[in-house]
Coordinates of C-alpha atoms in Angstrom, one line a residue:
M1 CA -8.2 -12.7 63.7
K2 CA -8.4 -16.1 62.0
K3 CA -10.4 -14.5 59.1
M4 CA -7.7 -11.9 58.6
A5 CA -5.0 -14.6 58.5
I6 CA -6.9 -16.5 55.8
V7 CA -7.3 -13.3 53.7
A8 CA -3.6 -12.5 54.1
A9 CA -2.7 -16.0 53.0
M10 CA -4.9 -15.7 49.9
I11 CA -3.3 -12.3 49.0
I12 CA 0.2 -13.8 49.3
F13 CA -0.9 -16.8 47.2
V14 CA -2.2 -14.6 44.4
M15 CA 0.9 -12.4 44.4
V16 CA 3.2 -15.5 44.3
S17 CA 1.2 -17.1 41.6
S18 CA 1.3 -13.9 39.5
F19 CA 5.0 -13.6 40.0
L20 CA 5.6 -17.3 39.1
M21 CA 3.3 -16.9 36.0
N22 CA 5.3 -13.8 34.8
V23 CA 8.6 -15.7 35.4
T24 CA 7.4 -18.8 33.6
S25 CA 6.0 -16.6 30.8
Q26 CA 9.4 -14.9 30.3
E27 CA 11.3 -18.2 30.4
D28 CA 8.9 -19.7 28.0
I29 CA 9.5 -17.3 25.1
N30 CA 11.6 -18.0 22.0
V31 CA 12.5 -15.5 19.3
L32 CA 13.3 -16.8 15.8
K33 CA 14.6 -14.9 12.8
Y34 CA 13.8 -16.4 9.4
M35 CA 16.2 -15.6 6.6
N36 CA 15.6 -15.6 2.9
G37 CA 19.2 -15.5 1.6
D38 CA 20.9 -12.7 3.5
Q39 CA 17.7 -10.8 4.2
I40 CA 15.4 -11.1 7.2
H41 CA 12.1 -12.5 5.9
Y42 CA 10.2 -12.3 9.2
I43 CA 10.5 -12.7 12.9
E44 CA 8.5 -15.1 15.0
I45 CA 7.9 -14.8 18.8
V46 CA 6.7 -18.1 20.4
T47 CA 5.2 -17.9 23.8
A48 CA 3.1 -20.0 26.2
G49 CA -0.5 -20.4 25.2
A50 CA -1.8 -18.2 28.0
L51 CA 0.0 -15.1 26.6
E52 CA -2.5 -13.3 24.2
E53 CA -0.4 -10.1 23.9
V54 CA 3.3 -9.1 23.9
V55 CA 5.1 -5.9 23.3
A56 CA 8.2 -6.1 21.2
E57 CA 11.0 -3.5 21.0
A58 CA 13.7 -4.0 18.3
I59 CA 17.3 -3.0 19.1
N60 CA 20.0 -2.3 16.4
N61 CA 23.7 -3.0 16.5
E62 CA 24.3 0.4 18.3
N63 CA 21.9 -0.7 21.1
Q64 CA 19.3 1.9 19.9
S65 CA 15.6 1.3 19.9
V66 CA 14.5 1.2 16.2
H67 CA 11.0 -0.3 16.3
Y68 CA 8.2 -0.8 18.8
A69 CA 5.1 -3.0 18.3
V70 CA 2.1 -4.3 20.3
L71 CA 1.3 -7.8 19.0
N72 CA -2.1 -9.1 19.9
Q73 CA -3.2 -11.5 17.1
P74 CA -1.4 -14.7 17.8
I75 CA -1.8 -17.9 15.8
K76 CA -2.1 -21.0 18.1
K77 CA -0.2 -24.1 17.3
T78 CA 0.2 -27.4 19.2
D79 CA 3.8 -28.5 19.7
H80 CA 5.1 -32.1 19.6
A81 CA 4.5 -32.5 23.3
G82 CA 0.9 -31.5 23.0
N83 CA 1.3 -28.0 24.5
K84 CA -0.5 -25.1 22.9
R85 CA 1.8 -22.3 22.0
N86 CA 1.1 -18.8 20.7
H87 CA 3.0 -17.5 17.6
F88 CA 3.4 -13.8 17.0
Y89 CA 4.9 -12.4 13.7
I90 CA 6.8 -9.3 12.7
T91 CA 6.9 -9.1 9.0
R92 CA 8.6 -6.8 6.6
S93 CA 5.4 -4.7 6.3
K94 CA 5.8 -3.7 9.9
G95 CA 9.3 -2.4 9.9
Q96 CA 12.8 -2.3 8.4
L97 CA 13.9 -5.7 9.7
E98 CA 17.5 -5.3 8.5
N99 CA 18.0 -2.9 11.5
F100 CA 16.9 -5.5 14.0
S101 CA 19.8 -7.0 15.9
K102 CA 18.1 -8.1 19.2
L103 CA 14.5 -8.1 20.4
S104 CA 13.2 -7.0 23.8
V105 CA 9.9 -8.7 24.7
Y106 CA 7.5 -7.4 27.3
P107 CA 4.9 -9.8 28.5
P108 CA 1.8 -8.2 30.2
N109 CA 2.5 -7.1 33.7
G110 CA 6.1 -8.3 33.4
S111 CA 9.5 -6.8 33.0
S112 CA 11.3 -6.9 29.6
K113 CA 13.9 -9.4 28.6
L114 CA 16.4 -9.0 25.7
Y115 CA 16.6 -11.9 23.3
N116 CA 19.2 -12.9 20.7
M117 CA 17.3 -14.1 17.7
Q118 CA 17.9 -17.7 16.5
E119 CA 18.6 -17.6 12.8
I120 CA 16.7 -20.0 10.4
Q121 CA 17.0 -20.2 6.6
T122 CA 13.5 -20.4 5.0
I123 CA 14.8 -21.7 1.6
D124 CA 17.8 -23.6 0.3
I125 CA 19.4 -21.0 -1.9
N126 CA 21.5 -23.5 -3.9
S127 CA 18.5 -25.8 -4.7
A128 CA 16.4 -22.7 -5.5
A129 CA 18.9 -21.3 -8.0
I130 CA 17.9 -21.8 -11.6
G131 CA 20.6 -22.4 -14.2
G132 CA 20.6 -20.1 -17.3
N133 CA 19.9 -23.0 -19.7
E134 CA 17.1 -24.5 -17.6
L135 CA 13.7 -24.5 -19.3
K136 CA 11.0 -22.7 -17.2
M137 CA 7.9 -25.0 -16.8
M138 CA 4.4 -23.7 -16.8
R139 CA 2.2 -26.0 -14.7
D140 CA -1.6 -26.3 -15.1
L141 CA -3.6 -27.0 -12.0
S142 CA -7.2 -27.6 -11.0
V143 CA -8.2 -26.5 -7.5
M144 CA -11.5 -27.0 -5.6
S145 CA -13.0 -25.7 -2.4
Y146 CA -15.8 -27.7 -0.8
N147 CA -17.7 -27.4 2.5
I148 CA -19.0 -31.0 2.6
H149 CA -21.4 -30.5 5.6
H150 CA -19.9 -33.7 7.3
G151 CA -21.0 -35.8 4.4
K152 CA -24.7 -35.0 4.6
S153 CA -26.9 -33.9 1.7
L154 CA -29.3 -31.1 1.8
L155 CA -32.0 -33.6 2.8
G156 CA -29.8 -35.2 5.5
G157 CA -28.8 -38.4 3.7
D158 CA -25.3 -39.8 3.6
S159 CA -23.6 -38.2 0.6
L160 CA -19.9 -39.0 1.1
D161 CA -19.8 -41.4 -1.9
T162 CA -21.6 -38.8 -4.0
I163 CA -19.0 -36.2 -2.9
A164 CA -16.2 -38.6 -3.9
D165 CA -17.8 -39.1 -7.3
L166 CA -18.1 -35.4 -7.8
I167 CA -14.5 -34.7 -7.0
E168 CA -13.4 -37.5 -9.3
A169 CA -15.5 -36.3 -12.2
S170 CA -14.2 -32.7 -11.8
G171 CA -10.6 -33.8 -12.3
A172 CA -9.5 -31.5 -9.4
D173 CA -5.8 -31.9 -8.4
I174 CA -6.0 -30.3 -5.0
I175 CA -9.2 -29.9 -2.8
G176 CA -9.6 -27.8 0.3
L177 CA -12.4 -29.3 2.4
Q178 CA -14.3 -27.9 5.4
E179 CA -16.7 -29.5 8.0
I180 CA -15.1 -32.9 8.0
D181 CA -15.9 -35.5 10.7
K182 CA -13.5 -38.0 12.2
G183 CA -14.9 -40.6 14.5
V184 CA -18.2 -38.9 15.1
Y185 CA -21.5 -40.7 15.7
R186 CA -23.6 -38.7 13.2
S187 CA -21.3 -39.8 10.4
K188 CA -21.0 -43.5 11.4
F189 CA -17.7 -42.9 13.2
R190 CA -15.9 -42.8 9.9
N191 CA -12.6 -41.0 9.2
Q192 CA -14.2 -39.1 6.4
L193 CA -11.0 -37.6 4.9
K194 CA -9.2 -40.9 4.9
Y195 CA -12.3 -42.5 3.2
L196 CA -12.2 -39.9 0.5
A197 CA -8.4 -40.1 0.1
D198 CA -8.6 -43.9 -0.3
R199 CA -11.5 -43.7 -2.8
L200 CA -9.7 -41.1 -4.9
S201 CA -6.1 -42.4 -4.4
M202 CA -4.9 -39.0 -3.1
Y203 CA -2.6 -37.7 -0.4
Y204 CA -4.3 -36.0 2.5
V205 CA -3.8 -34.0 5.7
Y206 CA -6.4 -33.3 8.4
G207 CA -6.6 -30.3 10.7
E208 CA -8.9 -30.9 13.7
N209 CA -10.5 -27.8 15.3
V210 CA -13.1 -29.1 17.6
N211 CA -13.6 -32.2 19.8
F212 CA -17.2 -33.1 18.9
L213 CA -19.4 -36.0 20.1
S214 CA -16.4 -38.2 21.1
G215 CA -14.7 -37.5 17.7
K216 CA -13.1 -34.6 15.8
Y217 CA -14.3 -31.9 13.4
G218 CA -12.3 -29.7 11.1
N219 CA -10.7 -28.9 7.8
G220 CA -8.9 -31.1 5.3
I221 CA -6.8 -31.1 2.1
L222 CA -6.7 -33.8 -0.6
S223 CA -3.9 -33.7 -3.3
R224 CA -2.8 -35.8 -6.3
Y225 CA 0.6 -34.4 -5.6
P226 CA 2.9 -35.2 -2.6
I227 CA 2.4 -33.1 0.6
T228 CA 5.8 -32.3 1.9
Y229 CA 4.8 -30.3 5.0
S230 CA 1.7 -29.5 6.9
E231 CA 0.5 -27.7 10.1
N232 CA -2.8 -26.9 11.6
L233 CA -3.2 -23.3 13.1
L234 CA -6.0 -22.4 15.5
L235 CA -7.4 -19.0 14.8
P236 CA -8.7 -16.6 17.5
S237 CA -12.3 -17.7 18.1
R238 CA -15.2 -16.7 20.4
R239 CA -17.5 -19.7 20.1
E240 CA -16.7 -22.6 17.9
Q241 CA -12.9 -23.0 17.4
R242 CA -11.9 -22.1 13.8
G243 CA -8.7 -23.1 12.1
L244 CA -6.3 -22.7 9.1
L245 CA -4.8 -25.8 7.7
R246 CA -1.6 -25.5 5.7
A247 CA -0.1 -28.0 3.2
D248 CA 3.1 -27.5 1.2
I249 CA 2.6 -29.4 -2.0
D250 CA 5.3 -30.5 -4.5
I251 CA 3.8 -30.0 -8.0
D252 CA 6.4 -31.5 -10.3
G253 CA 9.2 -29.7 -8.5
K254 CA 7.3 -26.5 -7.8
K255 CA 6.3 -25.9 -4.2
V256 CA 3.0 -24.2 -3.5
H257 CA 1.5 -23.2 -0.1
F258 CA -2.1 -24.4 0.0
L259 CA -4.4 -23.2 2.8
S260 CA -7.9 -24.4 3.7
T261 CA -10.0 -22.5 6.3
H262 CA -13.5 -22.0 7.7
L263 CA -14.1 -18.7 9.4
G264 CA -16.6 -17.8 12.2
L265 CA -20.2 -16.5 12.0
N266 CA -19.6 -13.2 13.8
S267 CA -18.2 -10.3 11.6
A268 CA -15.9 -9.0 14.3
E269 CA -14.5 -12.5 14.9
R270 CA -14.0 -13.0 11.2
A271 CA -12.2 -9.6 10.9
K272 CA -9.7 -10.7 13.5
Q273 CA -9.3 -14.2 12.0
M274 CA -8.6 -12.7 8.6
G275 CA -6.1 -10.3 10.0
V276 CA -4.2 -13.3 11.5
I277 CA -4.4 -15.2 8.2
Q278 CA -3.0 -12.2 6.3
D279 CA -0.1 -11.8 8.8
Y280 CA 0.6 -15.5 8.4
T281 CA 0.6 -15.5 4.6
K282 CA 3.3 -12.8 4.7
T283 CA 5.7 -15.3 6.3
L284 CA 5.3 -17.7 3.3
T285 CA 8.0 -17.8 0.6
E286 CA 6.2 -19.4 -2.4
E287 CA 2.9 -18.9 -4.2
V288 CA -0.2 -19.2 -2.0
I289 CA -3.6 -20.7 -2.7
L290 CA -6.1 -19.9 0.0
V291 CA -9.5 -21.6 -0.1
G292 CA -12.5 -22.1 2.2
D293 CA -15.8 -21.2 3.6
F294 CA -15.3 -17.5 4.8
N295 CA -19.0 -16.9 5.8
S296 CA -18.7 -13.5 4.3
S297 CA -20.0 -11.7 1.2
S298 CA -17.6 -9.9 -1.1
R299 CA -18.9 -6.6 0.3
D300 CA -17.6 -7.4 3.8
E301 CA -14.4 -5.8 5.1
D302 CA -12.6 -9.1 5.6
I303 CA -13.0 -10.1 2.0
R304 CA -12.2 -6.7 0.7
S305 CA -9.1 -6.6 2.8
I306 CA -7.6 -10.0 1.6
S307 CA -8.6 -9.1 -2.0
K308 CA -6.1 -6.2 -1.9
K309 CA -3.3 -8.7 -1.5
M310 CA -4.6 -11.8 -3.3
L311 CA -6.8 -12.4 -6.4
D312 CA -10.4 -13.3 -5.7
T313 CA -11.0 -15.8 -8.5
G314 CA -14.8 -15.5 -8.5
Y315 CA -14.7 -11.7 -8.8
A316 CA -11.9 -11.9 -11.4
A317 CA -14.0 -14.3 -13.5
G318 CA -17.1 -12.1 -13.4
Q319 CA -18.9 -14.7 -11.2
D320 CA -19.2 -12.5 -8.1
Q321 CA -23.0 -13.0 -8.0
Q322 CA -22.9 -16.8 -8.3
P323 CA -24.1 -18.1 -5.0
T324 CA -22.3 -21.0 -3.2
L325 CA -24.9 -21.2 -0.5
D326 CA -28.3 -21.1 -2.2
F327 CA -31.7 -21.4 -0.4
P328 CA -35.0 -19.5 -0.9
F329 CA -34.4 -17.6 2.4
I330 CA -30.7 -17.0 2.0
S331 CA -28.4 -17.0 -1.0
G332 CA -24.9 -15.7 -1.6
R333 CA -21.3 -16.3 -2.3
I334 CA -19.5 -17.2 0.9
D335 CA -16.9 -19.8 -0.4
Y336 CA -13.8 -18.4 -2.1
I337 CA -10.5 -19.3 -3.7
F338 CA -7.8 -16.7 -3.5
I339 CA -4.5 -16.9 -5.3
S340 CA -1.2 -15.1 -5.4
P341 CA -1.1 -12.5 -8.1
T342 CA 1.7 -14.4 -9.9
I343 CA -0.7 -17.3 -10.6
E344 CA -2.7 -17.1 -13.7
L345 CA -6.5 -17.8 -13.5
K346 CA -7.8 -19.7 -16.5
D347 CA -11.4 -20.7 -15.5
Y348 CA -13.8 -20.5 -12.6
R349 CA -17.0 -22.4 -12.0
V350 CA -19.6 -23.2 -9.3
I351 CA -20.8 -26.9 -9.4
K352 CA -24.4 -27.0 -8.5
S353 CA -24.7 -30.2 -6.5
R354 CA -26.9 -30.8 -3.5
A355 CA -24.5 -33.4 -2.0
S356 CA -23.9 -30.7 0.7
D357 CA -25.6 -27.5 1.8
H358 CA -22.8 -25.7 -0.1
Y359 CA -21.9 -25.8 -3.8
P360 CA -18.2 -26.7 -4.5
I361 CA -16.2 -24.2 -6.5
E362 CA -13.4 -25.1 -8.9
V363 CA -10.7 -23.1 -10.7
K364 CA -8.2 -23.8 -13.4
L365 CA -4.8 -22.2 -12.9
T366 CA -1.4 -22.0 -14.4
L367 CA 1.5 -21.8 -12.0
P368 CA 4.5 -19.6 -12.8

C-alpha cells in the first residue's frame, strides 16, 4: 500500500511538473516583427532555452490561417540576465509575410496561444536615405580569417607575437579569428584577443563558446574601424559548443555585418549549423562578410549550400585547391571567406605561415 502511494505521488509530481513547464514555456514566449520601411523583413520568436522546437501558424486580418511552419533550428543567445534563450526566425523566403497579422505558437505538448507581434524598425529610413547630389563612395577593404590554434605554432611554441606581426604586415582591416583562449592555463592565462587588439591598436569583440580549463575558448573579431554592435550566437552542437560571432562595423559611414564562426567536426552537425547560419543571415539588412574555419571541403553540402547565396572568394579567385590546413597526412581548404554578391572581390591569397596549424587567408574587397 505504501509503495502504491509513493508511485501515485511520483506520477502526480511528473504531471504537475509537465503542466507547469508548458505554462511557463507559453508565458516565456515573445514574438517580434522587424520592419524595413513599411515591409516586414522577418519575424522572430524568442522562447525559453529548453524549447528546441515550436510550431507557428500565421493569421491574417480576416482571422484566416495563411501559413504554417515547424521551426526546429533555433539560435541560442544569452540575455542580459544571463539566461539562455532560443531564437527562431521566419524570413521572407518562408512565406508572404505581408499577410501575417498575428502568430499562433504551439510549444511541444502544449496548447497554442495567439500573439500580437511587437513591431521593431530594423533601419532608420531617414538616415538611410541618400540625397540626389550625394557622391557614392567606393570603399576598399582588406579582410582576413585566421584560426590561431590558441596562439601555438605547429611545433607547440608560443606564437601570439608572430601572429600579431603577421596581421600587422598583411595590412588587414578586419580579422575574424577562431580558437582564441581567454584566461586558460595552456596559454599563460592571457586574454589573447585583448593582447592582439592592444598590440595592433584595434577594436575587438570576443564570443566565448566553451568554458575550458578554468577559462574561456571561442571566436573573435579585430577591426581598425569602430564596432557599433555585437552579439554571440550559440549554434546547435553535439559535442564541443560552436558559435557564430557577429559584429556590425562602421566603415566610413557604411555599415557591414561581419561574422566569424568555427563549425563542428561531424558532417550532420555542420549541415545543421550552416542551416542556422543561413537563416540568420536572411535577417540582416546590410552587406555580409562571413569568415571562419568551416571544417568542410568545397565539395561538402554545407559549403555548396552557402555558396548558392554568397560568393566563395577562394573559388571565385581560382584558388579552390589551395589548402589552408596542410600536412603530409591531411591537406585541404577548410577556411573560407564568403561575401554578399554586391561586394566586389579584388584579390585572394593564402599566407603560408606555421604560426598556427592553419594558414590565414586574406581578401581585398570593394564595398558598394
